[in-house]
C-alpha cells in the first residue's frame, strides 16, 4: 500500500505552493454551500472534496461505511467508527486524488460534482462537541502567569509538575472560525473601587491553544492508559480560548474561571488527523521530578507544529504578535487523556480537550496578550502604529499552524474571530 504521508505524492487537483492542504494532509470537516446543506468533506488545495457524493456514487465501496454517514451536519457518527476506520477512509481518498490513479481523475462528471471550490463553501463546526476540558500544560505559560501574580518561589504551584492541571469548560459556546465574538459584560472589580461594577471587560485576551478531539465512547469507571490514548484521538484543531482577564481575576478564587471564559471559544474548521501528523513527532521536555507510573510515556509524543498569531485592526495589515511551537508542551495529549480518565471519568465521541495556552521560551513566542503585554505594562505596537495591551473592538485575532518537511506543509487553515462591541 502507498504511504499516504509520502512527500513525493502528487495530486491531479492543483495544490498551490504553501497550501495547508496538500494530498498528504486530507483533514476532515463539515461544509455547506448556497445550494447544499451541511455535509462532510475533505480539504485538498483550494477545494473541498464532497464525501457524500463519493460515498453515494460507489467511490468508497468496500470500506464498510454505514449509509448516510457523511450526509450529516457533524462528524460524530464518522468519528465513532474509530481511528482505524478514519485512517482507511483517508488512505482511499489519497488514492482517488493521486495523479497516477485514473478512477476519479478520468471521470470528468464525477470530479466536477465531487470538487467544490473553497470560495464557495461556508465551513461549519466539524463536530457536535460533547464535553470541553481545558488544560494548562505549557510550563512557560504557567511560569509567566505565576510570576505575574505570585512571588517568585511559587511561580508553579506544587501539583503542576505531577499532573496536567485542567478544568471543565463550556461546550455550548464553542464556535467555528470566522464567527464574531461580542465583548462580554460581567462583574469586574476596579482596583480603585470598594465594590464590583457591571461593565464590558477592559482586558479581553486570546489564548493560543491546540485541541484534540476524541473518537470513542468509554464506560464510566474505565480508564484509558497513556499507552493507548492515541487510539481514542482522531485529530487536532487550532483553538482560541478567549479570556476576559478582569472578569476572570475577580471571580476565579477559589473555584476557577466561569464568565471570564464561557462567553466564547473559537476552533479551526478542519480536523487534521494524527495519521497526517505522524511524521512530525518529536520528544517532549524531560519530566523532572519523575511522574507517577500512569503518566509515563515512551517515545515521541509531542508534535512539531509551528504556530502563529496575528491581530488585524479593521482592514489594516495584520501584525504578527506571536510565533511559537506545540512541541514545547510539558504534558502531551497521551498524558492529558490518561490523567483525565484515571479516576474513571468516561470519554465521549466529539469531546474537545484543549492544551492550555502555548507559550515558548522567548517574549516573541508568548501565546496570550496577558504575557505579551505583561498584564498591560508593555504595550505592543501594531503595523498601523497603534498600540495594544488587550484587544479592542474591531480587532480580528487570526491563528495559524502547520508542520512542514520536504516542502510539504500539513496545515490547519485559520482559527479567526473578530471582536464586536458589547451588546
Ligand atoms: Ca485556556
PDB file of N, CA and C in Angstrom, residues 73-121:
ATOM      1  N   UNK A  73     -24.691  16.897   9.584  1.00  0.00           N
ATOM      2  CA  UNK A  73     -24.085  18.212   9.847  1.00  0.00           C
ATOM      3  C   UNK A  73     -23.037  18.166  10.944  1.00  0.00           C
ATOM      4  N   UNK A  74     -22.534  16.979  11.232  1.00  0.00           N
ATOM      5  CA  UNK A  74     -21.458  16.808  12.216  1.00  0.00           C
ATOM      6  C   UNK A  74     -20.723  15.516  11.887  1.00  0.00           C
ATOM      7  N   UNK A  75     -19.466  15.434  12.306  1.00  0.00           N
ATOM      8  CA  UNK A  75     -18.670  14.241  12.002  1.00  0.00           C
ATOM      9  C   UNK A  75     -18.759  13.181  13.102  1.00  0.00           C
ATOM     10  N   UNK A  76     -19.601  13.397  14.124  1.00  0.00           N
ATOM     11  CA  UNK A  76     -19.593  12.482  15.269  1.00  0.00           C
ATOM     12  C   UNK A  76     -19.811  11.029  14.867  1.00  0.00           C
ATOM     13  N   UNK A  77     -20.770  10.783  13.949  1.00  0.00           N
ATOM     14  CA  UNK A  77     -21.043   9.406  13.526  1.00  0.00           C
ATOM     15  C   UNK A  77     -19.829   8.787  12.847  1.00  0.00           C
ATOM     16  N   UNK A  78     -19.168   9.546  12.001  1.00  0.00           N
ATOM     17  CA  UNK A  78     -17.964   9.056  11.328  1.00  0.00           C
ATOM     18  C   UNK A  78     -16.835   8.819  12.339  1.00  0.00           C
ATOM     19  N   UNK A  79     -16.634   9.770  13.252  1.00  0.00           N
ATOM     20  CA  UNK A  79     -15.579   9.603  14.254  1.00  0.00           C
ATOM     21  C   UNK A  79     -15.817   8.351  15.097  1.00  0.00           C
ATOM     22  N   UNK A  80     -17.101   8.066  15.374  1.00  0.00           N
ATOM     23  CA  UNK A  80     -17.435   6.913  16.223  1.00  0.00           C
ATOM     24  C   UNK A  80     -17.029   5.590  15.581  1.00  0.00           C
ATOM     25  N   UNK A  81     -16.774   5.600  14.266  1.00  0.00           N
ATOM     26  CA  UNK A  81     -16.298   4.369  13.611  1.00  0.00           C
ATOM     27  C   UNK A  81     -14.862   4.052  14.024  1.00  0.00           C
ATOM     28  N   UNK A  82     -14.199   5.035  14.628  1.00  0.00           N
ATOM     29  CA  UNK A  82     -12.872   4.781  15.212  1.00  0.00           C
ATOM     30  C   UNK A  82     -11.728   5.332  14.389  1.00  0.00           C
ATOM     31  N   UNK A  83     -10.609   5.394  15.055  1.00  0.00           N
ATOM     32  CA  UNK A  83      -9.378   5.938  14.479  1.00  0.00           C
ATOM     33  C   UNK A  83      -8.939   5.136  13.252  1.00  0.00           C
ATOM     34  N   UNK A  84      -9.068   3.789  13.356  1.00  0.00           N
ATOM     35  CA  UNK A  84      -8.577   2.921  12.281  1.00  0.00           C
ATOM     36  C   UNK A  84      -9.426   3.117  11.011  1.00  0.00           C
ATOM     37  N   UNK A  85     -10.741   3.185  11.178  1.00  0.00           N
ATOM     38  CA  UNK A  85     -11.615   3.377  10.013  1.00  0.00           C
ATOM     39  C   UNK A  85     -11.351   4.743   9.366  1.00  0.00           C
ATOM     40  N   UNK A  86     -11.134   5.750  10.201  1.00  0.00           N
ATOM     41  CA  UNK A  86     -10.789   7.074   9.673  1.00  0.00           C
ATOM     42  C   UNK A  86      -9.533   7.009   8.819  1.00  0.00           C
ATOM     43  N   UNK A  87      -8.567   6.227   9.269  1.00  0.00           N
ATOM     44  CA  UNK A  87      -7.319   6.065   8.524  1.00  0.00           C
ATOM     45  C   UNK A  87      -7.550   5.363   7.190  1.00  0.00           C
ATOM     46  N   UNK A  88      -8.452   4.385   7.174  1.00  0.00           N
ATOM     47  CA  UNK A  88      -8.755   3.678   5.920  1.00  0.00           C
ATOM     48  C   UNK A  88      -9.427   4.611   4.913  1.00  0.00           C
ATOM     49  N   UNK A  89     -10.323   5.450   5.404  1.00  0.00           N
ATOM     50  CA  UNK A  89     -11.010   6.398   4.507  1.00  0.00           C
ATOM     51  C   UNK A  89      -9.997   7.398   3.958  1.00  0.00           C
ATOM     52  N   UNK A  90      -9.106   7.887   4.820  1.00  0.00           N
ATOM     53  CA  UNK A  90      -8.074   8.836   4.360  1.00  0.00           C
ATOM     54  C   UNK A  90      -7.175   8.179   3.319  1.00  0.00           C
ATOM     55  N   UNK A  91      -6.832   6.922   3.533  1.00  0.00           N
ATOM     56  CA  UNK A  91      -5.976   6.192   2.594  1.00  0.00           C
ATOM     57  C   UNK A  91      -6.661   6.064   1.228  1.00  0.00           C
ATOM     58  N   UNK A  92      -7.960   5.765   1.237  1.00  0.00           N
ATOM     59  CA  UNK A  92      -8.713   5.618  -0.014  1.00  0.00           C
ATOM     60  C   UNK A  92      -8.837   6.969  -0.742  1.00  0.00           C
ATOM     61  N   UNK A  93      -9.065   8.041   0.024  1.00  0.00           N
ATOM     62  CA  UNK A  93      -9.172   9.371  -0.595  1.00  0.00           C
ATOM     63  C   UNK A  93      -7.829   9.767  -1.200  1.00  0.00           C
ATOM     64  N   UNK A  94      -6.748   9.435  -0.497  1.00  0.00           N
ATOM     65  CA  UNK A  94      -5.406   9.708  -1.028  1.00  0.00           C
ATOM     66  C   UNK A  94      -5.228   9.019  -2.382  1.00  0.00           C
ATOM     67  N   UNK A  95      -5.689   7.781  -2.458  1.00  0.00           N
ATOM     68  CA  UNK A  95      -5.571   7.024  -3.715  1.00  0.00           C
ATOM     69  C   UNK A  95      -6.386   7.700  -4.830  1.00  0.00           C
ATOM     70  N   UNK A  96      -7.633   8.087  -4.493  1.00  0.00           N
ATOM     71  CA  UNK A  96      -8.511   8.700  -5.501  1.00  0.00           C
ATOM     72  C   UNK A  96      -7.952  10.033  -6.016  1.00  0.00           C
ATOM     73  N   UNK A  97      -7.153  10.704  -5.189  1.00  0.00           N
ATOM     74  CA  UNK A  97      -6.640  12.026  -5.571  1.00  0.00           C
ATOM     75  C   UNK A  97      -5.247  11.973  -6.181  1.00  0.00           C
ATOM     76  N   UNK A  98      -4.637  10.797  -6.211  1.00  0.00           N
ATOM     77  CA  UNK A  98      -3.258  10.687  -6.718  1.00  0.00           C
ATOM     78  C   UNK A  98      -3.183  10.920  -8.223  1.00  0.00           C
ATOM     79  N   UNK A  99      -2.136  11.595  -8.663  1.00  0.00           N
ATOM     80  CA  UNK A  99      -2.038  11.978 -10.078  1.00  0.00           C
ATOM     81  C   UNK A  99      -1.918  10.747 -10.987  1.00  0.00           C
ATOM     82  N   UNK A 100      -1.438   9.615 -10.421  1.00  0.00           N
ATOM     83  CA  UNK A 100      -1.262   8.416 -11.249  1.00  0.00           C
ATOM     84  C   UNK A 100      -2.396   7.416 -11.047  1.00  0.00           C
ATOM     85  N   UNK A 101      -3.526   7.877 -10.506  1.00  0.00           N
ATOM     86  CA  UNK A 101      -4.676   6.990 -10.289  1.00  0.00           C
ATOM     87  C   UNK A 101      -5.867   7.564 -11.073  1.00  0.00           C
ATOM     88  N   UNK A 102      -6.374   6.808 -12.023  1.00  0.00           N
ATOM     89  CA  UNK A 102      -7.308   7.357 -13.016  1.00  0.00           C
ATOM     90  C   UNK A 102      -8.787   7.373 -12.617  1.00  0.00           C
ATOM     91  N   UNK A 103      -9.139   6.580 -11.621  1.00  0.00           N
ATOM     92  CA  UNK A 103     -10.550   6.314 -11.329  1.00  0.00           C
ATOM     93  C   UNK A 103     -11.423   7.581 -11.237  1.00  0.00           C
ATOM     94  N   UNK A 104     -11.011   8.530 -10.427  1.00  0.00           N
ATOM     95  CA  UNK A 104     -11.769   9.783 -10.306  1.00  0.00           C
ATOM     96  C   UNK A 104     -11.212  10.832 -11.289  1.00  0.00           C
ATOM     97  N   UNK A 105      -9.890  10.804 -11.458  1.00  0.00           N
ATOM     98  CA  UNK A 105      -9.218  11.770 -12.330  1.00  0.00           C
ATOM     99  C   UNK A 105      -9.803  11.780 -13.742  1.00  0.00           C
ATOM    100  N   UNK A 106     -10.118  10.587 -14.277  1.00  0.00           N
ATOM    101  CA  UNK A 106     -10.578  10.481 -15.659  1.00  0.00           C
ATOM    102  C   UNK A 106     -12.091  10.545 -15.796  1.00  0.00           C
ATOM    103  N   UNK A 107     -12.781  10.607 -14.649  1.00  0.00           N
ATOM    104  CA  UNK A 107     -14.247  10.664 -14.678  1.00  0.00           C
ATOM    105  C   UNK A 107     -14.648  12.133 -14.527  1.00  0.00           C
ATOM    106  N   UNK A 108     -14.787  12.816 -15.671  1.00  0.00           N
ATOM    107  CA  UNK A 108     -14.927  14.273 -15.620  1.00  0.00           C
ATOM    108  C   UNK A 108     -16.234  14.727 -14.978  1.00  0.00           C
ATOM    109  N   UNK A 109     -17.288  13.933 -15.146  1.00  0.00           N
ATOM    110  CA  UNK A 109     -18.549  14.285 -14.493  1.00  0.00           C
ATOM    111  C   UNK A 109     -18.380  14.174 -12.986  1.00  0.00           C
ATOM    112  N   UNK A 110     -17.817  13.049 -12.545  1.00  0.00           N
ATOM    113  CA  UNK A 110     -17.685  12.805 -11.097  1.00  0.00           C
ATOM    114  C   UNK A 110     -16.764  13.839 -10.453  1.00  0.00           C
ATOM    115  N   UNK A 111     -15.654  14.155 -11.095  1.00  0.00           N
ATOM    116  CA  UNK A 111     -14.740  15.092 -10.425  1.00  0.00           C
ATOM    117  C   UNK A 111     -15.319  16.504 -10.387  1.00  0.00           C
ATOM    118  N   UNK A 112     -16.095  16.841 -11.401  1.00  0.00           N
ATOM    119  CA  UNK A 112     -16.797  18.127 -11.400  1.00  0.00           C
ATOM    120  C   UNK A 112     -17.807  18.199 -10.249  1.00  0.00           C
ATOM    121  N   UNK A 113     -18.493  17.073 -10.038  1.00  0.00           N
ATOM    122  CA  UNK A 113     -19.512  17.021  -8.977  1.00  0.00           C
ATOM    123  C   UNK A 113     -18.879  16.956  -7.585  1.00  0.00           C
ATOM    124  N   UNK A 114     -17.758  16.259  -7.472  1.00  0.00           N
ATOM    125  CA  UNK A 114     -17.190  15.980  -6.143  1.00  0.00           C
ATOM    126  C   UNK A 114     -16.348  17.132  -5.593  1.00  0.00           C
ATOM    127  N   UNK A 115     -15.817  17.971  -6.482  1.00  0.00           N
ATOM    128  CA  UNK A 115     -14.940  19.053  -6.009  1.00  0.00           C
ATOM    129  C   UNK A 115     -15.677  20.390  -5.955  1.00  0.00           C
ATOM    130  N   UNK A 116     -15.613  21.040  -4.827  1.00  0.00           N
ATOM    131  CA  UNK A 116     -16.224  22.362  -4.656  1.00  0.00           C
ATOM    132  C   UNK A 116     -15.107  23.338  -4.291  1.00  0.00           C
ATOM    133  N   UNK A 117     -15.080  24.490  -4.944  1.00  0.00           N
ATOM    134  CA  UNK A 117     -14.038  25.461  -4.617  1.00  0.00           C
ATOM    135  C   UNK A 117     -14.262  26.009  -3.202  1.00  0.00           C
ATOM    136  N   UNK A 118     -13.167  26.197  -2.468  1.00  0.00           N
ATOM    137  CA  UNK A 118     -13.315  26.653  -1.076  1.00  0.00           C
ATOM    138  C   UNK A 118     -13.913  28.059  -0.978  1.00  0.00           C
ATOM    139  N   UNK A 119     -13.834  28.850  -2.061  1.00  0.00           N
ATOM    140  CA  UNK A 119     -14.508  30.162  -2.080  1.00  0.00           C
ATOM    141  C   UNK A 119     -16.020  30.018  -1.960  1.00  0.00           C
ATOM    142  N   UNK A 120     -16.526  28.870  -2.347  1.00  0.00           N
ATOM    143  CA  UNK A 120     -17.984  28.699  -2.393  1.00  0.00           C
ATOM    144  C   UNK A 120     -18.547  28.025  -1.153  1.00  0.00           C
ATOM    145  N   UNK A 121     -17.688  27.678  -0.199  1.00  0.00           N
ATOM    146  CA  UNK A 121     -18.193  26.941   0.959  1.00  0.00           C
ATOM    147  C   UNK A 121     -18.154  27.797   2.218  1.00  0.00           C
TER     148      UNK A 121
END
